[in-house]
Amino acid sequence: KQEVTQIPAALSVPEGENLVLNCSFTDSAIYNLQWFRQDPGKGLTSLLLIQSSQREQTSGRLNASLDKSSGRSTLYIAASQPGDSATYLCAETRRGGADGLTFGKGTHLIIQP
Amino acid sequence: NAGVMQNPRHLVRRRGQEARLRCSPMKGHSHVYWYRQLPEEGLKFMVYLQKENIIDESGMPKERFSAEFPKEGPSILRIQQVVRGDSAAYFCASSPPPENRTHPFFGSGTQLSVL
């Protein structure tokens, strides 16, 4: 059974800090890993997707890495801003996306102005 | 190109009633996923459909829950005889066929409250 764990469950930091969110997974047959952002009362916004053959992806102030051998992924947020406050979810999928995503419970991030 | 549209945004039902949740996929997307997010829990996969076919329903409760994606019209998640434990946010995602290797796009969800 695939499991995805996210640590920490909640994080509060002052504006401007760099921070790292952690995600671990048990599935060695991972096909890709995806990071999402969820705002209260809204749907999920895909931030970064890392294929199993890749090591990392970058978009603006965000960088996500994938280490299949250790079963870990990290999301690095540089120069955090209050607008980054949200819940961040990581999810893994198998078999080319033909299966559903398996999500972690998320990290609730608050950036203090 | 509109995104994935879910309606209603909020749905209130009394115990024993039926709930019908609708999802219109993005244009050109032929595959739909339904997920449920219980309070303080992560999203859990329920069912994966393509038009007129259920591909994987391994995450859906065996009783009271059903899903369809007809040739025409939106995908429907139907919950019969709702109970308080069905209160949750239900999210739909759509994608092209998996061989396109495009990540799914999510709707804003339907918040179901059972009184």
mmCIF file of C-alpha atoms in Angstrom:
data_model
loop_
_atom_site.group_PDB
_atom_site.id
_atom_site.type_symbol
_atom_site.label_atom_id
_atom_site.label_comp_id
_atom_site.label_asym_id
_atom_site.label_seq_id
_atom_site.Cartn_x
_atom_site.Cartn_y
_atom_site.Cartn_z
ATOM 1 C CA LYS A 1 0.000 0.000 0.000
ATOM 2 C CA GLN A 2 1.407 3.346 -1.020
ATOM 3 C CA GLU A 3 1.863 5.904 1.740
ATOM 4 C CA VAL A 4 2.925 9.508 1.555
ATOM 5 C CA THR A 5 4.017 11.375 4.690
ATOM 6 C CA GLN A 6 4.606 15.087 5.012
ATOM 7 C CA ILE A 7 6.626 16.760 7.729
ATOM 8 C CA PRO A 8 6.023 19.131 9.397
ATOM 9 C CA ALA A 9 2.238 19.192 9.586
ATOM 10 C CA ALA A 10 2.338 22.927 10.220
ATOM 11 C CA LEU A 11 4.968 25.613 9.915
ATOM 12 C CA SER A 12 5.003 29.324 10.742
ATOM 13 C CA VAL A 13 7.947 31.496 9.721
ATOM 14 C CA PRO A 14 8.654 35.212 9.302
ATOM 15 C CA GLU A 15 8.479 36.734 5.868
ATOM 16 C CA GLY A 16 11.682 36.540 3.846
ATOM 17 C CA GLU A 17 12.943 33.235 5.188
ATOM 18 C CA ASN A 18 13.893 30.309 2.995
ATOM 19 C CA LEU A 19 12.151 27.104 3.982
ATOM 20 C CA VAL A 20 11.963 23.425 3.147
ATOM 21 C CA LEU A 21 8.926 21.176 3.190
ATOM 22 C CA ASN A 22 9.485 17.431 3.329
ATOM 23 C CA CYS A 23 7.661 14.535 1.744
ATOM 24 C CA SER A 24 8.456 10.839 2.029
ATOM 25 C CA PHE A 25 6.883 7.956 0.144
ATOM 26 C CA THR A 26 7.012 4.189 0.389
ATOM 27 C CA ASP A 27 6.305 3.317 -3.233
ATOM 28 C CA SER A 28 9.452 2.277 -5.096
ATOM 29 C CA ALA A 29 7.445 2.117 -8.323
ATOM 30 C CA ILE A 30 6.737 5.810 -8.275
ATOM 31 C CA TYR A 31 6.133 7.284 -11.715
ATOM 32 C CA ASN A 32 6.073 10.923 -10.813
ATOM 33 C CA LEU A 33 5.753 13.159 -7.800
ATOM 34 C CA GLN A 34 3.781 16.344 -7.719
ATOM 35 C CA TRP A 35 3.553 19.283 -5.358
ATOM 36 C CA PHE A 36 0.265 21.161 -5.021
ATOM 37 C CA ARG A 37 -0.915 24.230 -3.222
ATOM 38 C CA GLN A 38 -4.358 24.309 -1.614
ATOM 39 C CA ASP A 39 -5.947 27.546 -0.468
ATOM 40 C CA PRO A 40 -8.946 27.499 1.909
ATOM 41 C CA GLY A 41 -12.192 26.837 0.059
ATOM 42 C CA LYS A 42 -10.425 26.407 -3.245
ATOM 43 C CA GLY A 43 -9.140 23.598 -5.378
ATOM 44 C CA LEU A 44 -5.621 22.396 -5.818
ATOM 45 C CA THR A 45 -3.076 24.242 -7.896
ATOM 46 C CA SER A 46 -0.253 22.184 -9.333
ATOM 47 C CA LEU A 47 3.117 23.765 -8.535
ATOM 48 C CA LEU A 48 5.732 21.334 -9.780
ATOM 49 C CA LEU A 49 5.761 17.854 -11.263
ATOM 50 C CA ILE A 50 8.879 15.676 -11.215
ATOM 51 C CA GLN A 51 9.027 12.651 -13.458
ATOM 52 C CA SER A 52 10.708 9.592 -11.962
ATOM 53 C CA SER A 53 13.652 10.022 -14.343
ATOM 54 C CA GLN A 54 14.231 13.578 -13.128
ATOM 55 C CA ARG A 55 15.956 14.839 -9.983
ATOM 56 C CA GLU A 56 14.420 18.275 -9.628
ATOM 57 C CA GLN A 57 12.177 20.941 -11.086
ATOM 58 C CA THR A 58 12.214 24.692 -10.597
ATOM 59 C CA SER A 59 9.590 27.363 -11.023
ATOM 60 C CA GLY A 60 10.362 30.867 -9.852
ATOM 61 C CA ARG A 61 11.080 30.804 -6.121
ATOM 62 C CA LEU A 62 10.132 27.139 -5.873
ATOM 63 C CA ASN A 63 12.420 24.152 -6.288
ATOM 64 C CA ALA A 64 11.370 20.552 -5.835
ATOM 65 C CA SER A 65 13.746 17.614 -5.649
ATOM 66 C CA LEU A 66 13.149 13.891 -5.902
ATOM 67 C CA ASP A 67 15.325 11.104 -4.493
ATOM 68 C CA LYS A 68 13.743 7.790 -5.363
ATOM 69 C CA SER A 69 16.386 5.730 -3.574
ATOM 70 C CA SER A 70 15.593 7.304 -0.223
ATOM 71 C CA GLY A 71 11.907 7.800 -0.950
ATOM 72 C CA ARG A 72 12.012 11.535 -0.360
ATOM 73 C CA SER A 73 11.071 14.759 -1.996
ATOM 74 C CA THR A 74 11.568 18.304 -0.782
ATOM 75 C CA LEU A 75 9.948 21.578 -1.759
ATOM 76 C CA TYR A 76 12.207 24.559 -1.251
ATOM 77 C CA ILE A 77 10.621 28.007 -1.080
ATOM 78 C CA ALA A 78 13.012 30.932 -1.340
ATOM 79 C CA ALA A 79 12.382 34.375 0.109
ATOM 80 C CA SER A 80 8.960 33.486 1.485
ATOM 81 C CA GLN A 81 6.083 35.965 1.202
ATOM 82 C CA PRO A 82 2.743 36.224 3.047
ATOM 83 C CA GLY A 83 1.022 35.184 -0.191
ATOM 84 C CA ASP A 84 2.780 31.827 0.095
ATOM 85 C CA SER A 85 0.579 30.987 3.082
ATOM 86 C CA ALA A 86 -1.410 27.880 2.146
ATOM 87 C CA THR A 87 -1.437 24.128 2.584
ATOM 88 C CA TYR A 88 1.160 22.342 0.484
ATOM 89 C CA LEU A 89 0.431 18.803 -0.613
ATOM 90 C CA CYS A 90 2.696 16.280 -2.208
ATOM 91 C CA ALA A 91 1.301 13.378 -4.188
ATOM 92 C CA GLU A 92 2.794 10.458 -6.014
ATOM 93 C CA THR A 93 1.444 8.409 -8.861
ATOM 94 C CA ARG A 94 2.327 5.116 -10.418
ATOM 95 C CA ARG A 95 2.027 3.603 -13.846
ATOM 96 C CA GLY A 96 2.136 6.657 -16.031
ATOM 97 C CA GLY A 97 -0.705 8.379 -14.302
ATOM 98 C CA ALA A 98 -3.215 5.633 -14.973
ATOM 99 C CA ASP A 99 -3.692 5.268 -11.215
ATOM 100 C CA GLY A 100 -4.969 8.006 -9.008
ATOM 101 C CA LEU A 101 -2.683 10.220 -7.016
ATOM 102 C CA THR A 102 -1.755 9.234 -3.458
ATOM 103 C CA PHE A 103 -1.604 12.360 -1.344
ATOM 104 C CA GLY A 104 0.096 13.261 1.901
ATOM 105 C CA LYS A 105 -1.907 15.134 4.530
ATOM 106 C CA GLY A 106 -0.125 18.347 3.735
ATOM 107 C CA THR A 107 1.937 21.009 5.468
ATOM 108 C CA HIS A 108 -0.020 24.052 6.605
ATOM 109 C CA LEU A 109 2.302 27.006 6.028
ATOM 110 C CA ILE A 110 1.886 30.469 7.524
ATOM 111 C CA ILE A 111 4.215 33.273 6.518
ATOM 112 C CA GLN A 112 4.117 36.065 9.079
ATOM 113 C CA PRO A 113 4.280 39.598 7.618
ATOM 114 C CA ASN B 1 -10.536 27.309 -22.033
ATOM 115 C CA ALA B 2 -12.394 26.993 -18.767
ATOM 116 C CA GLY B 3 -10.883 24.876 -16.046
ATOM 117 C CA VAL B 4 -12.474 21.910 -14.345
ATOM 118 C CA MET B 5 -15.922 23.016 -13.189
ATOM 119 C CA GLN B 6 -17.592 21.486 -10.182
ATOM 120 C CA ASN B 7 -21.054 22.257 -8.920
ATOM 121 C CA PRO B 8 -22.513 22.939 -6.581
ATOM 122 C CA ARG B 9 -19.747 24.548 -4.521
ATOM 123 C CA HIS B 10 -21.636 23.782 -1.342
ATOM 124 C CA LEU B 11 -24.297 21.133 -0.818
ATOM 125 C CA VAL B 12 -26.296 20.568 2.338
ATOM 126 C CA ARG B 13 -28.257 17.367 2.816
ATOM 127 C CA ARG B 14 -30.091 15.748 5.671
ATOM 128 C CA ARG B 15 -29.296 12.185 6.668
ATOM 129 C CA GLY B 16 -30.936 9.719 4.300
ATOM 130 C CA GLN B 17 -31.131 12.075 1.329
ATOM 131 C CA GLU B 18 -29.236 11.707 -1.922
ATOM 132 C CA ALA B 19 -26.316 13.899 -2.973
ATOM 133 C CA ARG B 20 -25.353 14.422 -6.614
ATOM 134 C CA LEU B 21 -22.058 16.126 -7.358
ATOM 135 C CA ARG B 22 -21.204 17.224 -10.880
ATOM 136 C CA CYS B 23 -17.885 17.681 -12.610
ATOM 137 C CA SER B 24 -17.313 19.100 -16.081
ATOM 138 C CA PRO B 25 -13.769 18.313 -17.245
ATOM 139 C CA MET B 26 -11.560 20.679 -19.127
ATOM 140 C CA LYS B 27 -12.158 20.816 -22.857
ATOM 141 C CA GLY B 28 -10.384 17.961 -24.575
ATOM 142 C CA HIS B 29 -10.017 15.920 -21.396
ATOM 143 C CA SER B 30 -11.462 12.437 -21.582
ATOM 144 C CA HIS B 31 -10.546 11.164 -18.111
ATOM 145 C CA VAL B 32 -11.958 12.138 -14.742
ATOM 146 C CA TYR B 33 -10.861 11.379 -11.183
ATOM 147 C CA TRP B 34 -12.850 11.865 -7.981
ATOM 148 C CA TYR B 35 -11.168 12.426 -4.602
ATOM 149 C CA ARG B 36 -12.562 12.915 -1.115
ATOM 150 C CA GLN B 37 -10.971 15.052 1.592
ATOM 151 C CA LEU B 38 -12.247 14.386 5.079
ATOM 152 C CA PRO B 39 -11.602 16.983 7.809
ATOM 153 C CA GLU B 40 -7.947 16.895 8.901
ATOM 154 C CA GLU B 41 -7.200 14.193 6.352
ATOM 155 C CA GLY B 42 -5.429 14.133 3.030
ATOM 156 C CA LEU B 43 -7.192 13.656 -0.264
ATOM 157 C CA LYS B 44 -8.132 10.056 -0.927
ATOM 158 C CA PHE B 45 -8.603 8.626 -4.387
ATOM 159 C CA MET B 46 -12.100 7.310 -5.026
ATOM 160 C CA VAL B 47 -12.662 6.523 -8.682
ATOM 161 C CA TYR B 48 -11.135 6.993 -12.126
ATOM 162 C CA LEU B 49 -13.361 7.134 -15.209
ATOM 163 C CA GLN B 50 -13.203 7.741 -18.883
ATOM 164 C CA LYS B 51 -16.300 8.399 -20.941
ATOM 165 C CA GLU B 52 -18.814 5.565 -20.498
ATOM 166 C CA ASN B 53 -16.295 3.440 -18.617
ATOM 167 C CA ILE B 54 -15.116 3.050 -15.016
ATOM 168 C CA ILE B 55 -11.398 2.300 -15.074
ATOM 169 C CA ASP B 56 -10.664 2.022 -11.364
ATOM 170 C CA GLU B 57 -13.137 2.308 -8.493
ATOM 171 C CA SER B 58 -10.918 0.745 -5.849
ATOM 172 C CA GLY B 59 -11.149 3.782 -3.592
ATOM 173 C CA MET B 60 -14.903 4.077 -3.584
ATOM 174 C CA PRO B 61 -17.063 2.627 -0.800
ATOM 175 C CA LYS B 62 -18.908 -0.446 -2.004
ATOM 176 C CA GLU B 63 -22.307 0.760 -0.857
ATOM 177 C CA ARG B 64 -24.253 3.974 -1.460
ATOM 178 C CA PHE B 65 -21.600 5.512 -3.738
ATOM 179 C CA SER B 66 -21.617 5.429 -7.528
ATOM 180 C CA ALA B 67 -20.001 7.398 -10.313
ATOM 181 C CA GLU B 68 -20.582 7.829 -13.998
ATOM 182 C CA PHE B 69 -19.119 9.760 -16.890
ATOM 183 C CA PRO B 70 -21.594 9.604 -19.770
ATOM 184 C CA LYS B 71 -20.805 10.209 -23.403
ATOM 185 C CA GLU B 72 -22.457 13.600 -23.136
ATOM 186 C CA GLY B 73 -22.543 15.804 -20.080
ATOM 187 C CA PRO B 74 -20.637 16.006 -16.829
ATOM 188 C CA SER B 75 -19.346 13.262 -14.596
ATOM 189 C CA ILE B 76 -21.647 12.583 -11.649
ATOM 190 C CA LEU B 77 -20.707 11.324 -8.206
ATOM 191 C CA ARG B 78 -23.840 10.061 -6.496
ATOM 192 C CA ILE B 79 -24.155 9.322 -2.803
ATOM 193 C CA GLN B 80 -27.363 7.656 -1.700
ATOM 194 C CA GLN B 81 -28.772 7.774 1.831
ATOM 195 C CA VAL B 82 -26.094 10.137 3.062
ATOM 196 C CA VAL B 83 -24.750 9.882 6.608
ATOM 197 C CA ARG B 84 -22.868 12.443 8.687
ATOM 198 C CA GLY B 85 -19.592 10.688 7.933
ATOM 199 C CA ASP B 86 -20.018 11.582 4.252
ATOM 200 C CA SER B 87 -19.447 15.258 5.114
ATOM 201 C CA ALA B 88 -16.282 16.167 3.263
ATOM 202 C CA ALA B 89 -14.864 18.099 0.341
ATOM 203 C CA TYR B 90 -15.144 16.187 -2.906
ATOM 204 C CA PHE B 91 -12.672 17.122 -5.620
ATOM 205 C CA CYS B 92 -12.727 16.241 -9.273
ATOM 206 C CA ALA B 93 -9.716 16.263 -11.580
ATOM 207 C CA SER B 94 -9.528 15.762 -15.313
ATOM 208 C CA SER B 95 -6.781 14.855 -17.730
ATOM 209 C CA PRO B 96 -6.180 13.788 -21.295
ATOM 210 C CA PRO B 97 -5.447 10.070 -21.818
ATOM 211 C CA PRO B 98 -2.520 8.927 -19.597
ATOM 212 C CA GLU B 99 -0.219 8.410 -22.569
ATOM 213 C CA ASN B 100 -0.170 12.191 -22.939
ATOM 214 C CA ARG B 101 1.675 12.312 -19.622
ATOM 215 C CA THR B 102 -0.035 15.491 -18.550
ATOM 216 C CA HIS B 103 -0.797 16.008 -14.900
ATOM 217 C CA PRO B 104 -4.473 16.235 -13.963
ATOM 218 C CA PHE B 105 -6.151 19.589 -13.323
ATOM 219 C CA PHE B 106 -8.337 19.942 -10.255
ATOM 220 C CA GLY B 107 -11.653 21.672 -9.746
ATOM 221 C CA SER B 108 -12.479 23.844 -6.742
ATOM 222 C CA GLY B 109 -14.394 21.056 -5.052
ATOM 223 C CA THR B 110 -17.867 20.535 -3.625
ATOM 224 C CA GLN B 111 -18.219 20.852 0.129
ATOM 225 C CA LEU B 112 -20.881 18.385 1.264
ATOM 226 C CA SER B 113 -22.417 18.919 4.684
ATOM 227 C CA VAL B 114 -24.775 16.307 6.077
ATOM 228 C CA LEU B 115 -27.021 17.503 8.889
#
